[in-house]
Coordinates of C-alpha atoms and ligand atoms in Angstrom, one line a residue:
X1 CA 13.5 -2.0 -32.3
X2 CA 10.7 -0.7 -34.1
X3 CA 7.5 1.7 -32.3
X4 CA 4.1 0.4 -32.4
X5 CA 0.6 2.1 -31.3
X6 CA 1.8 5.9 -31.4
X7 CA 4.6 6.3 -29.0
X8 CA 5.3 4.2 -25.6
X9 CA 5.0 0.4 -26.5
X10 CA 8.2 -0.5 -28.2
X11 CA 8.2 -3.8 -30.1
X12 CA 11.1 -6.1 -29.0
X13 CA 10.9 -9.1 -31.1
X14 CA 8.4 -11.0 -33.3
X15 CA 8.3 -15.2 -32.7
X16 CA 6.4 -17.3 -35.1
X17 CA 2.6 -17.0 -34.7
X18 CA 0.8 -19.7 -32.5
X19 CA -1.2 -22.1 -33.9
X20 CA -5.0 -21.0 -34.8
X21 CA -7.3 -21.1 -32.0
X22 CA -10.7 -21.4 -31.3
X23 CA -12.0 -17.5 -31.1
X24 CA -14.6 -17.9 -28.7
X25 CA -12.6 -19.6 -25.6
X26 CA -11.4 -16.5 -23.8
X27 CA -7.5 -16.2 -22.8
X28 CA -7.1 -16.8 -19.3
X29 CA -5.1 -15.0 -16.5
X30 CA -3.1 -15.2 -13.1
X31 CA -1.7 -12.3 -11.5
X32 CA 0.4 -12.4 -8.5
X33 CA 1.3 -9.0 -6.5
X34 CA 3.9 -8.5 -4.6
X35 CA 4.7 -4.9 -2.9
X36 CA 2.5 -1.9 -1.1
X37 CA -1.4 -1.2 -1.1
X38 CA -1.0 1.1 -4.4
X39 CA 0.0 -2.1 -6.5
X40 CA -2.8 -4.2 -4.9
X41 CA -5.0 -1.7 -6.4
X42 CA -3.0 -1.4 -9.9
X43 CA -3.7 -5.1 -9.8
X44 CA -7.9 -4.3 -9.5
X45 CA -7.4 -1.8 -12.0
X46 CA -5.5 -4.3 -14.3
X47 CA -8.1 -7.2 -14.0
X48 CA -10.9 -4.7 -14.6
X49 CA -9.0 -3.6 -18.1
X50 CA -8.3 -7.1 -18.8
X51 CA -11.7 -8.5 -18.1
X52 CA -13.1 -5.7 -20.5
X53 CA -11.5 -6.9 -23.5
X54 CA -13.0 -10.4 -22.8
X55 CA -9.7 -12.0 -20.5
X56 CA -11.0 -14.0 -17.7
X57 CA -9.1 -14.4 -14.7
X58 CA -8.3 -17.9 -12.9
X59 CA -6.7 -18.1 -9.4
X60 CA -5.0 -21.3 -11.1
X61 CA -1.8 -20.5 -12.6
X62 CA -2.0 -23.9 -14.4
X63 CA -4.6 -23.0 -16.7
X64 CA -3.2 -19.7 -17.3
X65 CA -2.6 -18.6 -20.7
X66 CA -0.9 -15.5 -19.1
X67 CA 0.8 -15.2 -16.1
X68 CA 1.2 -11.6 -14.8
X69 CA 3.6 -10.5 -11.6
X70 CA 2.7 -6.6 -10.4
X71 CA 6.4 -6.1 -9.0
X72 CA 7.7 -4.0 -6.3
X73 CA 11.2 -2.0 -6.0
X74 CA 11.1 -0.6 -3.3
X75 CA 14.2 -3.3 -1.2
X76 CA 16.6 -5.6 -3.1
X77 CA 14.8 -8.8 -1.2
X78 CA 11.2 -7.4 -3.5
X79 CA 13.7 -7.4 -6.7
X80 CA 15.0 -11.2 -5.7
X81 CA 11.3 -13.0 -5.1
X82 CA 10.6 -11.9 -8.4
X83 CA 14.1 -13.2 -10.0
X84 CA 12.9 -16.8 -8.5
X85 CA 9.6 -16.4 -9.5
X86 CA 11.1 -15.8 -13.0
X87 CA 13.4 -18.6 -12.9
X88 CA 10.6 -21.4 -12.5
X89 CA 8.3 -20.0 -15.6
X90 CA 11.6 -19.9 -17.2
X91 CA 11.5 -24.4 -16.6
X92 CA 7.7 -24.3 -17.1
X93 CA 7.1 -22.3 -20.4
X94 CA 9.7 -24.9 -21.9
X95 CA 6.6 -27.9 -20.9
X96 CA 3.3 -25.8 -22.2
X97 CA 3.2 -22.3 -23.4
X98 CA 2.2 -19.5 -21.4
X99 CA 2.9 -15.4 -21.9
X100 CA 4.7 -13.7 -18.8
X101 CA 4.2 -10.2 -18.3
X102 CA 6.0 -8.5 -16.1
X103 CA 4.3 -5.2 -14.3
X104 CA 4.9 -2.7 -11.7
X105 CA 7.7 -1.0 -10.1
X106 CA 10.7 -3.0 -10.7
X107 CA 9.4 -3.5 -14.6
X108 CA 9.8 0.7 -14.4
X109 CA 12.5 0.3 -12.1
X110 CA 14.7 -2.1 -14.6
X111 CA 13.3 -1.5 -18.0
X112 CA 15.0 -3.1 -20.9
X113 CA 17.9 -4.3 -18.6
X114 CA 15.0 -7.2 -16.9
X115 CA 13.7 -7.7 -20.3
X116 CA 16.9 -8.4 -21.6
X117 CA 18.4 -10.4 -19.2
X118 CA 15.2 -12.7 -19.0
X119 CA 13.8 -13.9 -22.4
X120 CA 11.1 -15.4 -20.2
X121 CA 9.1 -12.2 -19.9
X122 CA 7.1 -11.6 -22.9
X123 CA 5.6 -8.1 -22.0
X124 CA 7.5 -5.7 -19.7
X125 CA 4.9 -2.7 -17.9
X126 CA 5.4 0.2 -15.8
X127 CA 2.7 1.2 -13.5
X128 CA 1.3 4.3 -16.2
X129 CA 0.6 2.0 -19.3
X130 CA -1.7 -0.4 -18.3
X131 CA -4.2 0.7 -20.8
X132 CA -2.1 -0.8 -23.2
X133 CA -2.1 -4.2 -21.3
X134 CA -4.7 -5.9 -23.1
X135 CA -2.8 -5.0 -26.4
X136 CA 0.2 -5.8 -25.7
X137 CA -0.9 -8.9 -23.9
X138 CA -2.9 -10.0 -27.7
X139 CA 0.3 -9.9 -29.6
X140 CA 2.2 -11.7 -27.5
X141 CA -0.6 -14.3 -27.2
X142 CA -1.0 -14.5 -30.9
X143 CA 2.0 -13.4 -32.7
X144 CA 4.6 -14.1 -29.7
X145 CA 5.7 -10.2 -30.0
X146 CA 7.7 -9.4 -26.7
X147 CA 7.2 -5.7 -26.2
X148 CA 7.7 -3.3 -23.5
X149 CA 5.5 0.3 -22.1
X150 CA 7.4 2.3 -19.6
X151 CA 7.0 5.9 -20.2
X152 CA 5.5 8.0 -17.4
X153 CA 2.5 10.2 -17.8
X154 CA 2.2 13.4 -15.7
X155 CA -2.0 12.9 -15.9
X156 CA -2.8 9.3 -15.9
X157 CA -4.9 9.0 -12.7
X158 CA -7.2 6.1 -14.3
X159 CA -10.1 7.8 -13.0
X160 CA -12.5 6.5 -15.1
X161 CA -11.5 2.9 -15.2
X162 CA -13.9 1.0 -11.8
X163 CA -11.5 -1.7 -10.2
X164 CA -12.3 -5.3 -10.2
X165 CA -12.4 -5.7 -6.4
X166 CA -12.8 -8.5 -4.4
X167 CA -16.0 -8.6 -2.7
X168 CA -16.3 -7.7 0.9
X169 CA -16.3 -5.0 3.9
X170 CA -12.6 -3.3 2.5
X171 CA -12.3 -1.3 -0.3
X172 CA -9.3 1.2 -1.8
X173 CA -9.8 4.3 -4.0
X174 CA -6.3 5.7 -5.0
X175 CA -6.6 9.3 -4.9
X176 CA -3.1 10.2 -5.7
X177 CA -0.3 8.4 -8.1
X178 CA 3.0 9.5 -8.0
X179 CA 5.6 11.2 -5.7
X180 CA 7.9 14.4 -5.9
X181 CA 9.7 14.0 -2.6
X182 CA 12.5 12.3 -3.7
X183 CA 14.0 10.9 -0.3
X184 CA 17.2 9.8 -0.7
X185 CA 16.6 6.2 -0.5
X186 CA 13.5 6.1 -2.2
X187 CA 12.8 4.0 -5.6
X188 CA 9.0 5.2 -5.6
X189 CA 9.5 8.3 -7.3
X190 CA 11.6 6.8 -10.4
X191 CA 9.1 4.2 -10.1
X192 CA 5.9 5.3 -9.9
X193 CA 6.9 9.4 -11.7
X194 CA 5.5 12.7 -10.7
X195 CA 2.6 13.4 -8.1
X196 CA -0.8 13.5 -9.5
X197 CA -4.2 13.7 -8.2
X198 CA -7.9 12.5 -9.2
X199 CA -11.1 15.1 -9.4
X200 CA -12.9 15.1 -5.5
X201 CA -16.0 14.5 -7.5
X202 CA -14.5 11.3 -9.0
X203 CA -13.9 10.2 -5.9
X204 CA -16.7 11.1 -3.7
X205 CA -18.6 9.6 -6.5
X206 CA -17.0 6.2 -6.4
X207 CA -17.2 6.2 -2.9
X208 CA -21.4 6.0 -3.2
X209 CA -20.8 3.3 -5.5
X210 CA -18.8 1.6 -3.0
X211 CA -21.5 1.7 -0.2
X212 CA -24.3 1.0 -2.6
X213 CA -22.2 -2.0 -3.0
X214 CA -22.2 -3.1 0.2
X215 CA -18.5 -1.9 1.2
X216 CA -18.4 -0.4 4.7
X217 CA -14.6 0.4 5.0
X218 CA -12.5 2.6 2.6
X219 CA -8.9 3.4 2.4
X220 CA -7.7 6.3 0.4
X221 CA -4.5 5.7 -0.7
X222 CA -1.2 7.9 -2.2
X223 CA 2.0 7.1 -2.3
X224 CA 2.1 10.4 -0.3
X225 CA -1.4 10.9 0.3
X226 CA -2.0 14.3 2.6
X227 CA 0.3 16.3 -0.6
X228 CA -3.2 15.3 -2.3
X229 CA -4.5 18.7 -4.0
X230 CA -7.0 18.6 -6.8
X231 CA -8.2 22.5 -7.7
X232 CA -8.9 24.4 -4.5
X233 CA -9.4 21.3 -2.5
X234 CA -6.2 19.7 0.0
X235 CA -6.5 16.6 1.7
X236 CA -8.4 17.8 4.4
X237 CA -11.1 18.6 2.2
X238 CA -11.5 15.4 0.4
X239 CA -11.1 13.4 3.8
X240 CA -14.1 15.0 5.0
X241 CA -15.8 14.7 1.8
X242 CA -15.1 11.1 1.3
X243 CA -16.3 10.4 5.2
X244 CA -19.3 12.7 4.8
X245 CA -20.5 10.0 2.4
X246 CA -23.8 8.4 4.0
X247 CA -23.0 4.9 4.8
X248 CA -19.4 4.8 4.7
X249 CA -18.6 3.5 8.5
X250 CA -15.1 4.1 8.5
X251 CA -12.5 6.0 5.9
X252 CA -8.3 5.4 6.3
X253 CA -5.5 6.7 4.7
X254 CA -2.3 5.8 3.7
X255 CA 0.7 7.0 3.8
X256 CA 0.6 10.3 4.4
X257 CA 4.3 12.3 4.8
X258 CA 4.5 14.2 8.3
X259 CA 5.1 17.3 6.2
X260 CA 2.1 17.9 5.2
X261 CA -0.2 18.2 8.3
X262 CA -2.3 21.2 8.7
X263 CA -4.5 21.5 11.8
X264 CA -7.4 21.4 9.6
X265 CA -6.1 17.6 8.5
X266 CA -5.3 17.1 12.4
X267 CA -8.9 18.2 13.3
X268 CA -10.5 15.9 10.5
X269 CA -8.4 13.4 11.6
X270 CA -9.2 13.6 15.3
X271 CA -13.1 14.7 15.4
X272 CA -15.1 13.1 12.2
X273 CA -17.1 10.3 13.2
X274 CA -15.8 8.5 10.2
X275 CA -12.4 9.0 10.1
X276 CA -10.2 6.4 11.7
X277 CA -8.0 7.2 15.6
X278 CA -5.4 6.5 13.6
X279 CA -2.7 7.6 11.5
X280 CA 0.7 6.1 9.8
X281 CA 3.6 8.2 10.5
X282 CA 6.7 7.3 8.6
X283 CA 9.3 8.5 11.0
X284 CA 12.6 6.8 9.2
X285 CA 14.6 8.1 11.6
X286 CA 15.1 10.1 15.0
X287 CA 18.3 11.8 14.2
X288 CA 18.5 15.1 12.7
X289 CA 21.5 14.6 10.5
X290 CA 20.4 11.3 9.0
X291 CA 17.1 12.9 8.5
X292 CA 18.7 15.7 6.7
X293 CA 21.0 13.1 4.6
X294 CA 17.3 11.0 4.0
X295 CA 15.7 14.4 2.8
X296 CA 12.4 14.3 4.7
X297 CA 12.2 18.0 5.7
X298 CA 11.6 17.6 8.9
X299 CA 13.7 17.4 12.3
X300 CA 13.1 15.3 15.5
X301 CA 11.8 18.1 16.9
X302 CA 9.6 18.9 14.3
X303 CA 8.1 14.9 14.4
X304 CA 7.6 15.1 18.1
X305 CA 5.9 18.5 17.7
X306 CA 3.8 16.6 15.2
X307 CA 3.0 13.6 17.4
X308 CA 2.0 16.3 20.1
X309 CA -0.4 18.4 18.0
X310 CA -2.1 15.3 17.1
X311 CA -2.5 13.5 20.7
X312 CA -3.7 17.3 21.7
X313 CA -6.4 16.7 19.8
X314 CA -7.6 13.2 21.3
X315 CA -6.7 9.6 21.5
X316 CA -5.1 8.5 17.6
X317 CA -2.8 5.7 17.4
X318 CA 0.2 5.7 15.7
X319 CA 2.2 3.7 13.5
X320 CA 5.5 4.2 11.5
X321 CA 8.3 3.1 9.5
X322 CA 11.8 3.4 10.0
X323 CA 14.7 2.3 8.3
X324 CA 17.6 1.0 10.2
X325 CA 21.4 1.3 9.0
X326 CA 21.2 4.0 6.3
X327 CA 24.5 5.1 5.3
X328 CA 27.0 6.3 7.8
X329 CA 24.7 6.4 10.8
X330 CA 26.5 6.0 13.7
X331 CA 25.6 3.7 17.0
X332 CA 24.4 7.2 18.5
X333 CA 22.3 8.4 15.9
X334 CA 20.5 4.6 15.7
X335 CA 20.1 5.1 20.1
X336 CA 18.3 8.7 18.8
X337 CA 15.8 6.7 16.8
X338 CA 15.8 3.9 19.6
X339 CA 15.2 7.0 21.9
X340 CA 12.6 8.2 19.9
X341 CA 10.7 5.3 18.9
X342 CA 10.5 4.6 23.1
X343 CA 9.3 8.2 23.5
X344 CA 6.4 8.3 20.9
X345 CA 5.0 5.3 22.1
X346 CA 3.7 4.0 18.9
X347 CA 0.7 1.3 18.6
X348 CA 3.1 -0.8 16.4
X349 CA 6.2 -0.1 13.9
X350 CA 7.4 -1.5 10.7
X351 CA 11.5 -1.6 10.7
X352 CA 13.3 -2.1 7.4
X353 CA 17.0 -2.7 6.8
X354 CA 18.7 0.1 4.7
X355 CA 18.9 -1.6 1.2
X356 CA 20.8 0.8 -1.7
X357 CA 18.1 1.5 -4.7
X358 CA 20.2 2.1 -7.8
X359 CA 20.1 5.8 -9.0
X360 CA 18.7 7.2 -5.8
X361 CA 19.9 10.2 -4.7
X362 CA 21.5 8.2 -1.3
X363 CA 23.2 5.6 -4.0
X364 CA 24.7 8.4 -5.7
X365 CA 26.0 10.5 -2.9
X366 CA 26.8 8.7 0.3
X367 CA 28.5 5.2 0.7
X368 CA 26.5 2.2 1.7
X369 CA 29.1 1.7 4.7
X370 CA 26.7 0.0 7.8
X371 CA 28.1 -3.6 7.7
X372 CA 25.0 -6.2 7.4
X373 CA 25.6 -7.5 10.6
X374 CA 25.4 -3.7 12.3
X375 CA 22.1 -3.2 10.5
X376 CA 20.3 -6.7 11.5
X377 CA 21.0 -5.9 15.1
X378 CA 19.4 -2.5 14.6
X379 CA 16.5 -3.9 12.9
X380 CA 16.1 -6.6 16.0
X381 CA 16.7 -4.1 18.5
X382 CA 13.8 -1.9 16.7
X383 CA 11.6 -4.6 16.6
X384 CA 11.9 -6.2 20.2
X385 CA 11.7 -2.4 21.3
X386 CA 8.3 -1.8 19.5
X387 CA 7.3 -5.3 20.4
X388 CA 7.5 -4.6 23.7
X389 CA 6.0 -1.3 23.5
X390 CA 2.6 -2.5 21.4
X391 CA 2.2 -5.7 24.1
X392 CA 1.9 -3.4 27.0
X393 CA -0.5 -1.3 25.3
X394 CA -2.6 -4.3 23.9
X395 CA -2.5 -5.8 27.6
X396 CA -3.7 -2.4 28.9
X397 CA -7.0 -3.2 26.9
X398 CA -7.7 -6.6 28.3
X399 CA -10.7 -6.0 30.4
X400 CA -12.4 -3.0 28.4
X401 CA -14.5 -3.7 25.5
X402 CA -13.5 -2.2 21.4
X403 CA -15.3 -2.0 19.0
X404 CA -14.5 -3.7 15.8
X405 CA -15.9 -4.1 12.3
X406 CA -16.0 -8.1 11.2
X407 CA -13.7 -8.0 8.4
X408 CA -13.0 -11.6 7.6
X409 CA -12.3 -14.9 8.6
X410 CA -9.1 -15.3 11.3
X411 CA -6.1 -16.4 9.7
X412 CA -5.3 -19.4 11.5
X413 CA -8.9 -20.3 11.5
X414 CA -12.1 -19.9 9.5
X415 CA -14.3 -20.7 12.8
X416 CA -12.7 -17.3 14.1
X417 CA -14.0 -13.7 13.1
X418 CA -10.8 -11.5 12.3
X419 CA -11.7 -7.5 12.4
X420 CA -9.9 -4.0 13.5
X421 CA -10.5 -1.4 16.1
X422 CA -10.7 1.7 14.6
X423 CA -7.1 2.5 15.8
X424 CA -6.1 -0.4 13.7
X425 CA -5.3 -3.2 16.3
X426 CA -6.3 -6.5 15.2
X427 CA -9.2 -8.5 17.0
X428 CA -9.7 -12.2 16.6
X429 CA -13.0 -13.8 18.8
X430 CA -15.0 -17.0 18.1
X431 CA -17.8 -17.2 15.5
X432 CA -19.5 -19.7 17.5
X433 CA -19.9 -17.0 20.7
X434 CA -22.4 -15.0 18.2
X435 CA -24.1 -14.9 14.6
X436 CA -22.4 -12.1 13.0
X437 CA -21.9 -11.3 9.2
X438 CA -19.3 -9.3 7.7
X439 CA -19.4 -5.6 7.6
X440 CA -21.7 -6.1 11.6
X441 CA -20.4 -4.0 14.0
X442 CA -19.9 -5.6 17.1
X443 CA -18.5 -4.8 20.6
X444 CA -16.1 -7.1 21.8
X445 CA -14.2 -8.1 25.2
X446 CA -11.0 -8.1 25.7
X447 CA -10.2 -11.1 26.9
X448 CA -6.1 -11.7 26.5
X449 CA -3.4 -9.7 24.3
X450 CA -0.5 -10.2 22.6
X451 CA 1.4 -7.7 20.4
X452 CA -0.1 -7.8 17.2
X453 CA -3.5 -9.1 18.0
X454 CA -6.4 -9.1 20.7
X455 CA -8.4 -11.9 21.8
X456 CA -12.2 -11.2 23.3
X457 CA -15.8 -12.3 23.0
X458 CA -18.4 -10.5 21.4
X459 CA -20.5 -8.6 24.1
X460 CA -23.2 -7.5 21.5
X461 CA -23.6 -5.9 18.0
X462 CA -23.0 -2.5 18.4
X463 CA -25.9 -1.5 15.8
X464 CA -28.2 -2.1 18.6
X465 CA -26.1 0.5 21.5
X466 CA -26.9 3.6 22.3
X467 CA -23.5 4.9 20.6
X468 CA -24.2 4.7 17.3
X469 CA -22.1 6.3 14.6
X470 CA -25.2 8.1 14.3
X471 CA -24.4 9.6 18.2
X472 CA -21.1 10.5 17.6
X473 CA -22.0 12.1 14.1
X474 CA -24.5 14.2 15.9
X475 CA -21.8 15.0 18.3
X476 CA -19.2 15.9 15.7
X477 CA -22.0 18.3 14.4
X478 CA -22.5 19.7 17.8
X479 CA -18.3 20.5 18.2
X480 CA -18.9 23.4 15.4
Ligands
SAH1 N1 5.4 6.9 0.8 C1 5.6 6.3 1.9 C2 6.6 5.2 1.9 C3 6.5 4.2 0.9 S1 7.7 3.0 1.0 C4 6.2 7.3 2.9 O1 6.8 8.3 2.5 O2 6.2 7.0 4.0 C5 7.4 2.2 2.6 C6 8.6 2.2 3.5 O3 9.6 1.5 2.9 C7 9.2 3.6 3.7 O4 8.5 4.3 4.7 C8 10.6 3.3 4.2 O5 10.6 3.1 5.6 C9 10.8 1.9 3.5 N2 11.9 2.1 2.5 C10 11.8 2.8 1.4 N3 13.0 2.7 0.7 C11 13.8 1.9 1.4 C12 15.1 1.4 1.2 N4 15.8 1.8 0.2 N5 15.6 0.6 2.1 C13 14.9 0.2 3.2 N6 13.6 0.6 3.4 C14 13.1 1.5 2.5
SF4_2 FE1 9.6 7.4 -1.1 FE2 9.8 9.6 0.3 FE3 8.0 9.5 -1.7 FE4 7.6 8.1 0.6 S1 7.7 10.3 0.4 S2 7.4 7.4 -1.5 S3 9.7 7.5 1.2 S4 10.3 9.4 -1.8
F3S3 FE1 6.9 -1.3 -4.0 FE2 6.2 0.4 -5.8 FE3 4.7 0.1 -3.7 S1 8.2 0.1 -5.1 S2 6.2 -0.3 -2.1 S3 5.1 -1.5 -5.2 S4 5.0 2.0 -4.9

């Protein structure tokens, strides 16, 4: 194995070179991501990098020269959709030729092991050497070099590299890379290396770009966002910064650890005009000794405390995650969680089954000992709990009237509007009922519920009430 461009590409094998080409006609790229937010995001910032060196994307992967995954490792089932995915370029690339590149969290995850078991992938990336994509991506294109980057950087923020986003009202800004927790079960920090933040300036200042490109909607986003700290500014500060922003309707975050809540965070969180009722909670589980096993710092108690601090302050939804079946929790530790997830009421719950990461701290310490069939029934008793739980509340709204940003078509149907409240319920209405573009704001009736979604009719745009975000600004002012 021989080391090419200074130090973290490594050069795994040379083919034959490919017949000339013509120079001018660009070399053209798919890119599928699988996985969180953060690597939807990696994917923008891996277009925009590509597209710079004269690549040109195509949503077709027939026409693809290269064919790029952005991988998650976060469950085994993320590890085995890429394995088939694999599998059928392996059959393709035998009938035209094509480059795979592998990227993300399970090419970190895996390293040499996935590029070894799988000739198929030409060039092997973890999520801090995508600067050396386009590189990479020309050897293997001309000289059929399979190489792999996947050395961590303690600074790489790509701060200065401007996404290639898709058009619209939604836009993210990652604010923070990296995570230093190190929960037992958890991939991410192997994955995606040690917690590092971008300059508030950096940020602020892309968020004027944003609005000045019509964006209305943004969505700061960490891997453990609220452990954001850049100088003498915390997350608190650049929340308010970021929403302070003229023209920015609405700012979200995600996902932010329940350690790190100060009640200046809580305050932003509950009062600025611009900051979503709304706040992702990861609770992973209601029992202290399993939390203590898990490593999140924090007790039951301490959650709940949490969860009351912030509904002191006013009316924010919650969501969470929890993982059922980690290893050796008992039926009455799960009926704590179950407990738990029935006492805090929360607007809606993701629920994973425990799945081992390799060379986690939970793999290397505790046995993987809740049979599959004791975790499913977990998981469904979770979810028909929470189901439950976020249909009442949703049928509690029918009658009242939300208001909700037009985000993008339905999607069962492109002659329905699909758009959130800001506590992040989903509302679907009728285009017909009223002209409406996307990013209006528009108040809507609700009409019928189920437990994801709310059904309504558009009363009126809300540009034209009385409470405007103007109104509520000046009120915010007013609080001191
Ligand atoms: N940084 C976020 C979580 C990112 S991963 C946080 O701290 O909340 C998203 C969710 O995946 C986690 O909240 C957890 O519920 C789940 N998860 C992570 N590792 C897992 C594993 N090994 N098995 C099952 N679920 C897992
Ligand atoms: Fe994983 Fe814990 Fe970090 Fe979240 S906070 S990414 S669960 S290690
Ligand atoms: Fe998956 Fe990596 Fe995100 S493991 S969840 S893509 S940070």
């Amino acid at each position: 194995m021989s080391v090419i461009r200074k130090s973290e590409a490594r050069l795994l094998s040379v083919g034959k070179p490919r017949p000339s080409r013509d120079p001018d006609v660009p070399y053209r790229v798919y890119i599928q991501t699988f996985g969180c937010q953060m690597n939807e995001y990696d994917t923008e910032l891996v277009c925009s990098l590509l597209q710079d060196r004269g690549f040109v994307l195509t949503p077709d992967q027939d026409q693809a020269d290269v064919v790029l995954m952005n991988t998650c490792a976060i469950r085994e089932h993320a590890h085995t959709r890429v394995y088939s995915h694999l599998a059928e370029w392996k059959a393709r690339k035998q009938e035209r030729p094509v480059v795979i590149g592998v990227l993300g969290c399970m090419a970190q995850n895996l390293k040499k092991e996935l590029m070894e078991a799988h000739p198929v992938i030409d060039v092997l990336m973890g999520p801090d050497s995508y600067r050396q994509l386009p590189d990479l991506l020309t050897n293997a294109l001309d000289r059929r070099e399979r190489a792999m980057a996947v050395d961590l950087s303690e600074y790489e923020t790509y701060e200065s590299i401007l996404p290639e986003r898709k058009p619209g009202v939604n836009a993210w800004i990652a604010i923070m890379r990296g995570c230093d927790n190190f929960c037992s079960f958890c991939v991410v920090p192997y994955t995606r290396g040690r917690e590092r933040s971008r300059s508030v300036q950096s940020i602020v200042e892309e968020t004027h770009a944003l609005v000045g490109q019509g964006y209305k909607q943004v969505t700061l986003l960490g891997q453990n966002v609220n452990s954001y700290r850049s100088h003498d500014a915390d997350f608190a500060k650049l929340l308010t910064e970021v929403a302070d922003v003229p023209g920015i309707e609405r700012v979200r975050f995600t996902s932010p650890h329940p350690k790190d809540f100060p009640p200046t965070l809580l305050d932003v969180v509950a009062h600025h005009p611009h900051v979503c009722r709304h706040v992702h909670l990861p609770l992973q589980s209601g029992n202290d000794r399993i939390l203590d096993l898990m490593g999140r710092s924090y007790t039951r108690n301490d959650y709940r405390t949490l969860v009351n601090e912030i509904r002191r302050r006013g009316d924010v939804a919650l969501s969470t995650d929890i993982i059922a079946g980690f290893c050796t929790e008992t039926d009455a530790e799960f009926l704590d969680t179950y407990e738990l997830v029935r006492e805090v009421d929360f607007q809606s719950a993701y629920v994973f089954k425990y799945s081992e990461r390799k060379n986690t701290i939970a793999y290397r310490k505790f046995p993987d000992d809740v049979a599959e069939a004791v975790k499913s029934e977990r998981v469904t008793r979770l979810v028909e709990l929470q189901r439950g739980i976020s249909a009442g509340k949703n049928r509690e709204l029918m009658g009242t009237e939300v208001e909700v940003l037009v985000e993008g078509n339905a999607k069962k149907s492109s002659d329905q509007w699909m758009g959130h409240t800001e506590r992040n319920v989903t509302v679907v209405w009728d285009k017909a009922a009223l002209p409406l573009t996307l990013g209006d704001r528009v108040t809507i009736k609700v009409d019928d519920a189920s437990a994801s979604t709310l059904f309504g009719t558009p009363v009126f745009p809300v540009n034209a009430r009385a409470r405007s975000s103007m109104d509520r600004a000046l009120d915010y002012g007013s609080r001191g």
